[in-house]
Amino acid sequence: MTEETPGFDEKPDVPSGATPDDAEPQAATPSTEEAAAPAGDASAAQLAGLTAQLDQVRTALGERTMDLQRLQAEYQNYRRRVERDRIAVKEIAIANLLTELLPVLDNIARARDHGELVGGFKSVAESLETVAAKMGLQQFGKEGEPFDPMIHEALMHSYAPDVTETTCVAILQPGYRIGERTIRPARVAVAEPQPGAQTVKADSQDSAEAADDKESGGPDEG
């Protein structure tokens, strides 16, 4: 019976000519292609992720740009609207002020027509007229111009043989405007062509032409 010697461990048999290290199992070493494949997949996945993030950033940037452009357009519209309202309010205020001054200007015109615009009163009156003109006040209305119901107010009516259309024959009170806005129409006396005057004039013209043809021997005969 064999006795086991304590303190010695049994070792596997080693073939002759082999080192002890050869007896130990070696771990399988991955090849270069096998190691590169997972690394390539990881790089592709990372690139895809970065591309997706870039697309998201571009989309967000486009949306923010559109929001900024829309906000800028709204601001520009707001500025134009405020400026337009400011000008309109200014024009209304000036028109209201000058409307209140029209009776004063009428009195100045009557005083000038009667030769009473002299001395210090003349200087004040001319200064007032100059200031009103600088504020845009324009006077209109002349004798002989065609009657326009948009800017004229007819207070008197008559017929006249020497007019061919409704005509302002007298300016009873001048009109005033600011730019294209009429603040008071011109009050005028108008005259219309005499009833039947056009027919008589046409007959007279035909008779004169017939007399000329008769004196010239009539129309040429072919």
Steps between C-alpha positions, in 0.01 A plus 500: 500500500643833390512784745440857379773739592347801663584847364528402134225562248454283205573660164378383168730307287709710271619355174870482458659793325216735605522782747259535783345803341391291207291292724282796603206574271544828306216748470377551147644822358255683265625567152557855365188492278284373784628783727449766233140402423350603836703821498370586152140435602544726805643780286214473251242507779670802656510677162133427441419642842699814433330539160157470662595759761629731226172466311309585815719807560451612140124457527491696825720771346268528199196532728670767712607686186142499370374620838756781497407603145130496586564706813708749302225533237238557770721764659549679168123495439446635850747784441334592169156490660612718791664748261188509280277557804734771625485683168122463484456639851730791415306579182168485684630733772632749242175480301294567813718798592490652152126443474454717806717770336303512174254770624801714599650455153164593344493821705854580390401449134195730538712765669750479214222537241371814678846652538494469879807276526752765606754569773572247771186303418637435150826364640318268741262382228780421258693314771192291576451418132867404469481264798183340365668445162803340670265260675374387159187709458421568133229726363312407183210619292520725192245657273460326168602151612260207444268421787607192698254386767786332686673830578234764423177588675253683275309774685366681192389372161437670166517450124747663269527484121880519499572180696507147364489319835411568859753766599594690815427862410557648848690391811289593800738339749832329417557138581790357698681168493794331674678281252227295331255551786236770455414665831253746348353504149502819297158667511423623151236633261464279195362553153376238259467528122180672388230240420486457119824692449682190379225427246501857370878498481501172307236631256700817448812300429316279246358808327844658476646185349216481245557863403870433448424202278255708294750782448768251391268345241395202704675171539703368209306266271678191382 
